[in-house]
Amino acid sequence: MFKKILSFVVFLWNFVFNHEVSPLRNIPDVAVRHYILQILGIMWAISFSLAIGSYTIFAVSVLGHVILIAAVAITVATWTAAKAKPELFSNRMGQGKD
């Protein structure tokens, strides 16, 4: 079982990174094959780095939005409480029981 998985991984590696195994083998000029392989490699490196960066920025963006939504909810709750029960906000300190 492990040997099958290992041979499959090796096949995939060669299919992607070996210009003599991949479909790039159909390009007759080896220098052009190498150039195209480099371009594809750079493209994938940029794609993955942008994706990872987007996920990281997305987490920060979500956190910022949660904080803003919480601030709005607290403000609305405060206004609602002030309208319904203004005595919640009265200063009871210093007032004696008469």
PDB file of N, CA and C in Angstrom:
ATOM      1  N   MET A   1       0.830  -1.199   0.000  1.00  0.00           N
ATOM      2  CA  MET A   1       0.000   0.000   0.000  1.00  0.00           C
ATOM      3  C   MET A   1       0.872   1.260   0.000  1.00  0.00           C
ATOM      4  N   PHE A   2       1.869   1.285   0.902  1.00  0.00           N
ATOM      5  CA  PHE A   2       2.748   2.448   0.995  1.00  0.00           C
ATOM      6  C   PHE A   2       3.535   2.633  -0.305  1.00  0.00           C
ATOM      7  N   LYS A   3       3.940   1.503  -0.915  1.00  0.00           N
ATOM      8  CA  LYS A   3       4.693   1.580  -2.167  1.00  0.00           C
ATOM      9  C   LYS A   3       3.861   2.169  -3.292  1.00  0.00           C
ATOM     10  N   LYS A   4       2.558   1.838  -3.323  1.00  0.00           N
ATOM     11  CA  LYS A   4       1.670   2.396  -4.340  1.00  0.00           C
ATOM     12  C   LYS A   4       1.530   3.904  -4.175  1.00  0.00           C
ATOM     13  N   ILE A   5       1.354   4.320  -2.938  1.00  0.00           N
ATOM     14  CA  ILE A   5       1.220   5.759  -2.668  1.00  0.00           C
ATOM     15  C   ILE A   5       2.505   6.481  -3.033  1.00  0.00           C
ATOM     16  N   LEU A   6       3.634   5.898  -2.652  1.00  0.00           N
ATOM     17  CA  LEU A   6       4.925   6.507  -2.958  1.00  0.00           C
ATOM     18  C   LEU A   6       5.143   6.609  -4.464  1.00  0.00           C
ATOM     19  N   SER A   7       4.831   5.563  -5.186  1.00  0.00           N
ATOM     20  CA  SER A   7       5.020   5.618  -6.640  1.00  0.00           C
ATOM     21  C   SER A   7       4.061   6.622  -7.284  1.00  0.00           C
ATOM     22  N   PHE A   8       2.863   6.760  -6.738  1.00  0.00           N
ATOM     23  CA  PHE A   8       1.920   7.746  -7.260  1.00  0.00           C
ATOM     24  C   PHE A   8       2.431   9.171  -7.027  1.00  0.00           C
ATOM     25  N   VAL A   9       2.979   9.417  -5.838  1.00  0.00           N
ATOM     26  CA  VAL A   9       3.537  10.746  -5.534  1.00  0.00           C
ATOM     27  C   VAL A   9       4.719  11.043  -6.451  1.00  0.00           C
ATOM     28  N   VAL A  10       5.576  10.066  -6.667  1.00  0.00           N
ATOM     29  CA  VAL A  10       6.719  10.256  -7.564  1.00  0.00           C
ATOM     30  C   VAL A  10       6.231  10.526  -8.987  1.00  0.00           C
ATOM     31  N   PHE A  11       5.220   9.795  -9.424  1.00  0.00           N
ATOM     32  CA  PHE A  11       4.665  10.033 -10.756  1.00  0.00           C
ATOM     33  C   PHE A  11       4.129  11.461 -10.876  1.00  0.00           C
ATOM     34  N   LEU A  12       3.356  11.898  -9.871  1.00  0.00           N
ATOM     35  CA  LEU A  12       2.809  13.259  -9.918  1.00  0.00           C
ATOM     36  C   LEU A  12       3.915  14.306  -9.913  1.00  0.00           C
ATOM     37  N   TRP A  13       4.928  14.083  -9.091  1.00  0.00           N
ATOM     38  CA  TRP A  13       6.049  15.021  -9.026  1.00  0.00           C
ATOM     39  C   TRP A  13       6.709  15.138 -10.401  1.00  0.00           C
ATOM     40  N   ASN A  14       7.003  13.998 -11.002  1.00  0.00           N
ATOM     41  CA  ASN A  14       7.638  14.006 -12.328  1.00  0.00           C
ATOM     42  C   ASN A  14       6.721  14.601 -13.378  1.00  0.00           C
ATOM     43  N   PHE A  15       5.440  14.325 -13.291  1.00  0.00           N
ATOM     44  CA  PHE A  15       4.504  14.860 -14.272  1.00  0.00           C
ATOM     45  C   PHE A  15       4.462  16.384 -14.229  1.00  0.00           C
ATOM     46  N   VAL A  16       4.581  16.941 -13.036  1.00  0.00           N
ATOM     47  CA  VAL A  16       4.514  18.399 -12.909  1.00  0.00           C
ATOM     48  C   VAL A  16       5.882  19.043 -13.131  1.00  0.00           C
ATOM     49  N   PHE A  17       6.936  18.467 -12.560  1.00  0.00           N
ATOM     50  CA  PHE A  17       8.224  19.161 -12.523  1.00  0.00           C
ATOM     51  C   PHE A  17       9.273  18.648 -13.510  1.00  0.00           C
ATOM     52  N   ASN A  18       9.037  17.551 -14.183  1.00  0.00           N
ATOM     53  CA  ASN A  18      10.006  17.021 -15.123  1.00  0.00           C
ATOM     54  C   ASN A  18       9.544  17.342 -16.541  1.00  0.00           C
ATOM     55  N   HIS A  19      10.312  18.165 -17.231  1.00  0.00           N
ATOM     56  CA  HIS A  19       9.897  18.611 -18.570  1.00  0.00           C
ATOM     57  C   HIS A  19       9.940  17.489 -19.602  1.00  0.00           C
ATOM     58  N   GLU A  20      10.560  16.367 -19.253  1.00  0.00           N
ATOM     59  CA  GLU A  20      10.580  15.238 -20.191  1.00  0.00           C
ATOM     60  C   GLU A  20       9.386  14.306 -19.992  1.00  0.00           C
ATOM     61  N   VAL A  21       8.647  14.489 -18.886  1.00  0.00           N
ATOM     62  CA  VAL A  21       7.484  13.647 -18.598  1.00  0.00           C
ATOM     63  C   VAL A  21       6.187  14.434 -18.793  1.00  0.00           C
ATOM     64  N   SER A  22       6.206  15.699 -18.444  1.00  0.00           N
ATOM     65  CA  SER A  22       4.992  16.516 -18.523  1.00  0.00           C
ATOM     66  C   SER A  22       4.623  16.791 -19.982  1.00  0.00           C
ATOM     67  N   PRO A  23       3.447  17.365 -20.205  1.00  0.00           N
ATOM     68  CA  PRO A  23       3.062  17.723 -21.575  1.00  0.00           C
ATOM     69  C   PRO A  23       4.003  18.730 -22.230  1.00  0.00           C
ATOM     70  N   LEU A  24       4.865  19.360 -21.447  1.00  0.00           N
ATOM     71  CA  LEU A  24       5.848  20.281 -22.039  1.00  0.00           C
ATOM     72  C   LEU A  24       6.849  19.535 -22.918  1.00  0.00           C
ATOM     73  N   ARG A  25       6.918  18.217 -22.811  1.00  0.00           N
ATOM     74  CA  ARG A  25       7.845  17.419 -23.633  1.00  0.00           C
ATOM     75  C   ARG A  25       7.566  17.599 -25.130  1.00  0.00           C
ATOM     76  N   ASN A  26       6.361  18.077 -25.463  1.00  0.00           N
ATOM     77  CA  ASN A  26       6.000  18.282 -26.865  1.00  0.00           C
ATOM     78  C   ASN A  26       6.619  19.536 -27.463  1.00  0.00           C
ATOM     79  N   ILE A  27       7.179  20.411 -26.619  1.00  0.00           N
ATOM     80  CA  ILE A  27       7.862  21.609 -27.119  1.00  0.00           C
ATOM     81  C   ILE A  27       9.273  21.176 -27.523  1.00  0.00           C
ATOM     82  N   PRO A  28       9.655  21.371 -28.770  1.00  0.00           N
ATOM     83  CA  PRO A  28      10.935  20.822 -29.226  1.00  0.00           C
ATOM     84  C   PRO A  28      12.173  21.479 -28.604  1.00  0.00           C
ATOM     85  N   ASP A  29      12.125  22.768 -28.323  1.00  0.00           N
ATOM     86  CA  ASP A  29      13.292  23.472 -27.789  1.00  0.00           C
ATOM     87  C   ASP A  29      13.336  23.325 -26.266  1.00  0.00           C
ATOM     88  N   VAL A  30      14.433  22.736 -25.754  1.00  0.00           N
ATOM     89  CA  VAL A  30      14.565  22.486 -24.316  1.00  0.00           C
ATOM     90  C   VAL A  30      14.622  23.806 -23.535  1.00  0.00           C
ATOM     91  N   ALA A  31      15.250  24.820 -24.096  1.00  0.00           N
ATOM     92  CA  ALA A  31      15.344  26.110 -23.412  1.00  0.00           C
ATOM     93  C   ALA A  31      13.950  26.727 -23.238  1.00  0.00           C
ATOM     94  N   VAL A  32      13.120  26.610 -24.253  1.00  0.00           N
ATOM     95  CA  VAL A  32      11.757  27.139 -24.172  1.00  0.00           C
ATOM     96  C   VAL A  32      10.958  26.342 -23.146  1.00  0.00           C
ATOM     97  N   ARG A  33      11.147  25.019 -23.136  1.00  0.00           N
ATOM     98  CA  ARG A  33      10.480  24.186 -22.129  1.00  0.00           C
ATOM     99  C   ARG A  33      10.826  24.659 -20.726  1.00  0.00           C
ATOM    100  N   HIS A  34      12.127  24.866 -20.507  1.00  0.00           N
ATOM    101  CA  HIS A  34      12.584  25.309 -19.192  1.00  0.00           C
ATOM    102  C   HIS A  34      11.992  26.679 -18.842  1.00  0.00           C
ATOM    103  N   TYR A  35      11.984  27.579 -19.808  1.00  0.00           N
ATOM    104  CA  TYR A  35      11.429  28.916 -19.597  1.00  0.00           C
ATOM    105  C   TYR A  35       9.947  28.841 -19.217  1.00  0.00           C
ATOM    106  N   ILE A  36       9.181  28.033 -19.935  1.00  0.00           N
ATOM    107  CA  ILE A  36       7.748  27.886 -19.650  1.00  0.00           C
ATOM    108  C   ILE A  36       7.550  27.282 -18.262  1.00  0.00           C
ATOM    109  N   LEU A  37       8.377  26.275 -17.907  1.00  0.00           N
ATOM    110  CA  LEU A  37       8.283  25.665 -16.587  1.00  0.00           C
ATOM    111  C   LEU A  37       8.577  26.693 -15.489  1.00  0.00           C
ATOM    112  N   GLN A  38       9.560  27.566 -15.710  1.00  0.00           N
ATOM    113  CA  GLN A  38       9.871  28.617 -14.740  1.00  0.00           C
ATOM    114  C   GLN A  38       8.712  29.606 -14.606  1.00  0.00           C
ATOM    115  N   ILE A  39       8.122  29.990 -15.722  1.00  0.00           N
ATOM    116  CA  ILE A  39       6.979  30.912 -15.704  1.00  0.00           C
ATOM    117  C   ILE A  39       5.820  30.298 -14.916  1.00  0.00           C
ATOM    118  N   LEU A  40       5.541  29.025 -15.182  1.00  0.00           N
ATOM    119  CA  LEU A  40       4.453  28.352 -14.454  1.00  0.00           C
ATOM    120  C   LEU A  40       4.763  28.259 -12.965  1.00  0.00           C
ATOM    121  N   GLY A  41       6.003  27.977 -12.624  1.00  0.00           N
ATOM    122  CA  GLY A  41       6.395  27.904 -11.220  1.00  0.00           C
ATOM    123  C   GLY A  41       6.229  29.233 -10.506  1.00  0.00           C
ATOM    124  N   ILE A  42       6.650  30.312 -11.157  1.00  0.00           N
ATOM    125  CA  ILE A  42       6.489  31.643 -10.568  1.00  0.00           C
ATOM    126  C   ILE A  42       5.014  31.993 -10.428  1.00  0.00           C
ATOM    127  N   MET A  43       4.228  31.653 -11.450  1.00  0.00           N
ATOM    128  CA  MET A  43       2.790  31.919 -11.389  1.00  0.00           C
ATOM    129  C   MET A  43       2.160  31.219 -10.186  1.00  0.00           C
ATOM    130  N   TRP A  44       2.501  29.931  -9.969  1.00  0.00           N
ATOM    131  CA  TRP A  44       1.928  29.191  -8.845  1.00  0.00           C
ATOM    132  C   TRP A  44       2.423  29.725  -7.507  1.00  0.00           C
ATOM    133  N   ALA A  45       3.683  30.130  -7.443  1.00  0.00           N
ATOM    134  CA  ALA A  45       4.205  30.704  -6.190  1.00  0.00           C
ATOM    135  C   ALA A  45       3.465  31.991  -5.845  1.00  0.00           C
ATOM    136  N   ILE A  46       3.241  32.832  -6.829  1.00  0.00           N
ATOM    137  CA  ILE A  46       2.507  34.081  -6.606  1.00  0.00           C
ATOM    138  C   ILE A  46       1.060  33.784  -6.229  1.00  0.00           C
ATOM    139  N   SER A  47       0.448  32.833  -6.912  1.00  0.00           N
ATOM    140  CA  SER A  47      -0.954  32.488  -6.610  1.00  0.00           C
ATOM    141  C   SER A  47      -1.114  32.004  -5.178  1.00  0.00           C
ATOM    142  N   PHE A  48      -0.232  31.100  -4.751  1.00  0.00           N
ATOM    143  CA  PHE A  48      -0.332  30.595  -3.387  1.00  0.00           C
ATOM    144  C   PHE A  48      -0.040  31.682  -2.356  1.00  0.00           C
ATOM    145  N   SER A  49       0.941  32.532  -2.624  1.00  0.00           N
ATOM    146  CA  SER A  49       1.252  33.580  -1.648  1.00  0.00           C
ATOM    147  C   SER A  49       0.109  34.584  -1.544  1.00  0.00           C
ATOM    148  N   LEU A  50      -0.528  34.907  -2.659  1.00  0.00           N
ATOM    149  CA  LEU A  50      -1.682  35.811  -2.612  1.00  0.00           C
ATOM    150  C   LEU A  50      -2.854  35.164  -1.885  1.00  0.00           C
ATOM    151  N   ALA A  51      -3.052  33.875  -2.114  1.00  0.00           N
ATOM    152  CA  ALA A  51      -4.145  33.179  -1.432  1.00  0.00           C
ATOM    153  C   ALA A  51      -3.914  33.152   0.068  1.00  0.00           C
ATOM    154  N   ILE A  52      -2.713  32.803   0.498  1.00  0.00           N
ATOM    155  CA  ILE A  52      -2.408  32.754   1.927  1.00  0.00           C
ATOM    156  C   ILE A  52      -2.511  34.155   2.527  1.00  0.00           C
ATOM    157  N   GLY A  53      -2.011  35.143   1.800  1.00  0.00           N
ATOM    158  CA  GLY A  53      -2.123  36.523   2.286  1.00  0.00           C
ATOM    159  C   GLY A  53      -3.564  36.960   2.406  1.00  0.00           C
ATOM    160  N   SER A  54      -4.398  36.565   1.450  1.00  0.00           N
ATOM    161  CA  SER A  54      -5.817  36.924   1.493  1.00  0.00           C
ATOM    162  C   SER A  54      -6.504  36.282   2.696  1.00  0.00           C
ATOM    163  N   TYR A  55      -6.149  35.013   2.972  1.00  0.00           N
ATOM    164  CA  TYR A  55      -6.756  34.347   4.122  1.00  0.00           C
ATOM    165  C   TYR A  55      -6.350  35.046   5.412  1.00  0.00           C
ATOM    166  N   THR A  56      -5.093  35.468   5.497  1.00  0.00           N
ATOM    167  CA  THR A  56      -4.616  36.157   6.694  1.00  0.00           C
ATOM    168  C   THR A  56      -5.322  37.504   6.841  1.00  0.00           C
ATOM    169  N   ILE A  57      -5.372  38.257   5.774  1.00  0.00           N
ATOM    170  CA  ILE A  57      -6.040  39.559   5.807  1.00  0.00           C
ATOM    171  C   ILE A  57      -7.535  39.368   6.063  1.00  0.00           C
ATOM    172  N   PHE A  58      -8.106  38.304   5.526  1.00  0.00           N
ATOM    173  CA  PHE A  58      -9.521  38.027   5.742  1.00  0.00           C
ATOM    174  C   PHE A  58      -9.814  37.848   7.233  1.00  0.00           C
ATOM    175  N   ALA A  59      -8.942  37.142   7.938  1.00  0.00           N
ATOM    176  CA  ALA A  59      -9.138  36.938   9.384  1.00  0.00           C
ATOM    177  C   ALA A  59      -9.101  38.272  10.122  1.00  0.00           C
ATOM    178  N   VAL A  60      -8.176  39.126   9.768  1.00  0.00           N
ATOM    179  CA  VAL A  60      -8.089  40.445  10.396  1.00  0.00           C
ATOM    180  C   VAL A  60      -9.326  41.264  10.053  1.00  0.00           C
ATOM    181  N   SER A  61      -9.778  41.192   8.815  1.00  0.00           N
ATOM    182  CA  SER A  61     -10.968  41.914   8.397  1.00  0.00           C
ATOM    183  C   SER A  61     -12.207  41.439   9.155  1.00  0.00           C
ATOM    184  N   VAL A  62     -12.345  40.129   9.314  1.00  0.00           N
ATOM    185  CA  VAL A  62     -13.486  39.586  10.065  1.00  0.00           C
ATOM    186  C   VAL A  62     -13.448  40.078  11.499  1.00  0.00           C
ATOM    187  N   LEU A  63     -12.281  40.040  12.122  1.00  0.00           N
ATOM    188  CA  LEU A  63     -12.155  40.512  13.502  1.00  0.00           C
ATOM    189  C   LEU A  63     -12.536  41.989  13.607  1.00  0.00           C
ATOM    190  N   GLY A  64     -12.071  42.802  12.669  1.00  0.00           N
ATOM    191  CA  GLY A  64     -12.428  44.222  12.675  1.00  0.00           C
ATOM    192  C   GLY A  64     -13.922  44.443  12.510  1.00  0.00           C
ATOM    193  N   HIS A  65     -14.547  43.681  11.631  1.00  0.00           N
ATOM    194  CA  HIS A  65     -15.991  43.811  11.438  1.00  0.00           C
ATOM    195  C   HIS A  65     -16.765  43.355  12.676  1.00  0.00           C
ATOM    196  N   VAL A  66     -16.308  42.293  13.323  1.00  0.00           N
ATOM    197  CA  VAL A  66     -16.968  41.834  14.552  1.00  0.00           C
ATOM    198  C   VAL A  66     -16.900  42.911  15.622  1.00  0.00           C
ATOM    199  N   ILE A  67     -15.758  43.575  15.745  1.00  0.00           N
ATOM    200  CA  ILE A  67     -15.620  44.648  16.734  1.00  0.00           C
ATOM    201  C   ILE A  67     -16.562  45.807  16.402  1.00  0.00           C
ATOM    202  N   LEU A  68     -16.645  46.189  15.128  1.00  0.00           N
ATOM    203  CA  LEU A  68     -17.549  47.278  14.740  1.00  0.00           C
ATOM    204  C   LEU A  68     -19.015  46.914  14.974  1.00  0.00           C
ATOM    205  N   ILE A  69     -19.392  45.693  14.627  1.00  0.00           N
ATOM    206  CA  ILE A  69     -20.776  45.259  14.837  1.00  0.00           C
ATOM    207  C   ILE A  69     -21.098  45.209  16.323  1.00  0.00           C
ATOM    208  N   ALA A  70     -20.144  44.760  17.143  1.00  0.00           N
ATOM    209  CA  ALA A  70     -20.352  44.735  18.598  1.00  0.00           C
ATOM    210  C   ALA A  70     -20.526  46.147  19.147  1.00  0.00           C
ATOM    211  N   ALA A  71     -19.739  47.095  18.639  1.00  0.00           N
ATOM    212  CA  ALA A  71     -19.882  48.480  19.086  1.00  0.00           C
ATOM    213  C   ALA A  71     -21.257  49.035  18.735  1.00  0.00           C
ATOM    214  N   VAL A  72     -21.748  48.732  17.539  1.00  0.00           N
ATOM    215  CA  VAL A  72     -23.087  49.174  17.148  1.00  0.00           C
ATOM    216  C   VAL A  72     -24.138  48.525  18.044  1.00  0.00           C
ATOM    217  N   ALA A  73     -24.007  47.235  18.324  1.00  0.00           N
ATOM    218  CA  ALA A  73     -24.975  46.535  19.171  1.00  0.00           C
ATOM    219  C   ALA A  73     -24.994  47.106  20.585  1.00  0.00           C
ATOM    220  N   ILE A  74     -23.822  47.408  21.134  1.00  0.00           N
ATOM    221  CA  ILE A  74     -23.761  47.999  22.483  1.00  0.00           C
ATOM    222  C   ILE A  74     -24.393  49.378  22.495  1.00  0.00           C
ATOM    223  N   THR A  75     -24.154  50.161  21.447  1.00  0.00           N
ATOM    224  CA  THR A  75     -24.750  51.500  21.366  1.00  0.00           C
ATOM    225  C   THR A  75     -26.269  51.413  21.289  1.00  0.00           C
ATOM    226  N   VAL A  76     -26.787  50.529  20.439  1.00  0.00           N
ATOM    227  CA  VAL A  76     -28.236  50.373  20.311  1.00  0.00           C
ATOM    228  C   VAL A  76     -28.838  49.883  21.621  1.00  0.00           C
ATOM    229  N   ALA A  77     -28.174  48.940  22.288  1.00  0.00           N
ATOM    230  CA  ALA A  77     -28.671  48.445  23.582  1.00  0.00           C
ATOM    231  C   ALA A  77     -28.685  49.559  24.622  1.00  0.00           C
ATOM    232  N   THR A  78     -27.673  50.403  24.619  1.00  0.00           N
ATOM    233  CA  THR A  78     -27.624  51.525  25.560  1.00  0.00           C
ATOM    234  C   THR A  78     -28.751  52.516  25.279  1.00  0.00           C
ATOM    235  N   TRP A  79     -28.968  52.870  24.022  1.00  0.00           N
ATOM    236  CA  TRP A  79     -30.042  53.788  23.670  1.00  0.00           C
ATOM    237  C   TRP A  79     -31.413  53.207  24.024  1.00  0.00           C
ATOM    238  N   THR A  80     -31.594  51.911  23.763  1.00  0.00           N
ATOM    239  CA  THR A  80     -32.866  51.260  24.072  1.00  0.00           C
ATOM    240  C   THR A  80     -33.116  51.254  25.576  1.00  0.00           C
ATOM    241  N   ALA A  81     -32.078  50.954  26.347  1.00  0.00           N
ATOM    242  CA  ALA A  81     -32.215  50.953  27.807  1.00  0.00           C
ATOM    243  C   ALA A  81     -32.474  52.364  28.325  1.00  0.00           C
ATOM    244  N   ALA A  82     -31.828  53.366  27.748  1.00  0.00           N
ATOM    245  CA  ALA A  82     -32.035  54.749  28.186  1.00  0.00           C
ATOM    246  C   ALA A  82     -33.464  55.206  27.892  1.00  0.00           C
ATOM    247  N   LYS A  83     -34.042  54.732  26.815  1.00  0.00           N
ATOM    248  CA  LYS A  83     -35.410  55.109  26.480  1.00  0.00           C
ATOM    249  C   LYS A  83     -36.417  54.360  27.347  1.00  0.00           C
ATOM    250  N   ALA A  84     -36.179  53.061  27.550  1.00  0.00           N
ATOM    251  CA  ALA A  84     -37.151  52.248  28.288  1.00  0.00           C
ATOM    252  C   ALA A  84     -37.022  52.418  29.808  1.00  0.00           C
ATOM    253  N   LYS A  85     -35.803  52.466  30.322  1.00  0.00           N
ATOM    254  CA  LYS A  85     -35.583  52.564  31.774  1.00  0.00           C
ATOM    255  C   LYS A  85     -34.483  53.571  32.057  1.00  0.00           C
ATOM    256  N   PRO A  86     -34.779  54.834  31.990  1.00  0.00           N
ATOM    257  CA  PRO A  86     -33.742  55.844  32.222  1.00  0.00           C
ATOM    258  C   PRO A  86     -33.181  55.806  33.637  1.00  0.00           C
ATOM    259  N   GLU A  87     -33.943  55.242  34.578  1.00  0.00           N
ATOM    260  CA  GLU A  87     -33.457  55.179  35.959  1.00  0.00           C
ATOM    261  C   GLU A  87     -32.227  54.279  36.114  1.00  0.00           C
ATOM    262  N   LEU A  88     -31.980  53.427  35.149  1.00  0.00           N
ATOM    263  CA  LEU A  88     -30.768  52.599  35.200  1.00  0.00           C
ATOM    264  C   LEU A  88     -29.506  53.446  35.192  1.00  0.00           C
ATOM    265  N   PHE A  89     -29.619  54.645  34.653  1.00  0.00           N
ATOM    266  CA  PHE A  89     -28.450  55.496  34.500  1.00  0.00           C
ATOM    267  C   PHE A  89     -28.402  56.622  35.529  1.00  0.00           C
ATOM    268  N   SER A  90     -29.312  56.593  36.515  1.00  0.00           N
ATOM    269  CA  SER A  90     -29.315  57.662  37.517  1.00  0.00           C
ATOM    270  C   SER A  90     -28.182  57.418  38.518  1.00  0.00           C
ATOM    271  N   ASN A  91     -27.654  58.505  39.043  1.00  0.00           N
ATOM    272  CA  ASN A  91     -26.586  58.428  40.035  1.00  0.00           C
ATOM    273  C   ASN A  91     -27.196  58.237  41.390  1.00  0.00           C
ATOM    274  N   ARG A  92     -27.100  57.052  41.959  1.00  0.00           N
ATOM    275  CA  ARG A  92     -27.680  56.771  43.255  1.00  0.00           C
ATOM    276  C   ARG A  92     -26.688  57.010  44.387  1.00  0.00           C
ATOM    277  N   MET A  93     -25.469  57.245  44.040  1.00  0.00           N
ATOM    278  CA  MET A  93     -24.460  57.485  45.063  1.00  0.00           C
ATOM    279  C   MET A  93     -24.686  58.858  45.669  1.00  0.00           C
ATOM    280  N   GLY A  94     -24.547  58.975  46.938  1.00  0.00           N
ATOM    281  CA  GLY A  94     -24.720  60.235  47.616  1.00  0.00           C
ATOM    282  C   GLY A  94     -26.145  60.565  47.945  1.00  0.00           C
ATOM    283  N   GLN A  95     -27.073  59.731  47.531  1.00  0.00           N
ATOM    284  CA  GLN A  95     -28.461  59.965  47.842  1.00  0.00           C
ATOM    285  C   GLN A  95     -28.826  59.118  49.057  1.00  0.00           C
ATOM    286  N   GLY A  96     -29.340  59.753  50.065  1.00  0.00           N
ATOM    287  CA  GLY A  96     -29.737  59.037  51.260  1.00  0.00           C
ATOM    288  C   GLY A  96     -31.128  58.467  51.131  1.00  0.00           C
ATOM    289  N   LYS A  97     -31.437  57.515  51.998  1.00  0.00           N
ATOM    290  CA  LYS A  97     -32.805  56.961  52.007  1.00  0.00           C
ATOM    291  C   LYS A  97     -33.652  57.816  52.893  1.00  0.00           C
ATOM    292  N   ASP A  98     -34.594  58.502  52.356  1.00  0.00           N
ATOM    293  CA  ASP A  98     -35.473  59.374  53.151  1.00  0.00           C
ATOM    294  C   ASP A  98     -36.821  58.759  53.331  1.00  0.00           C
TER     295      ASP A  98
END
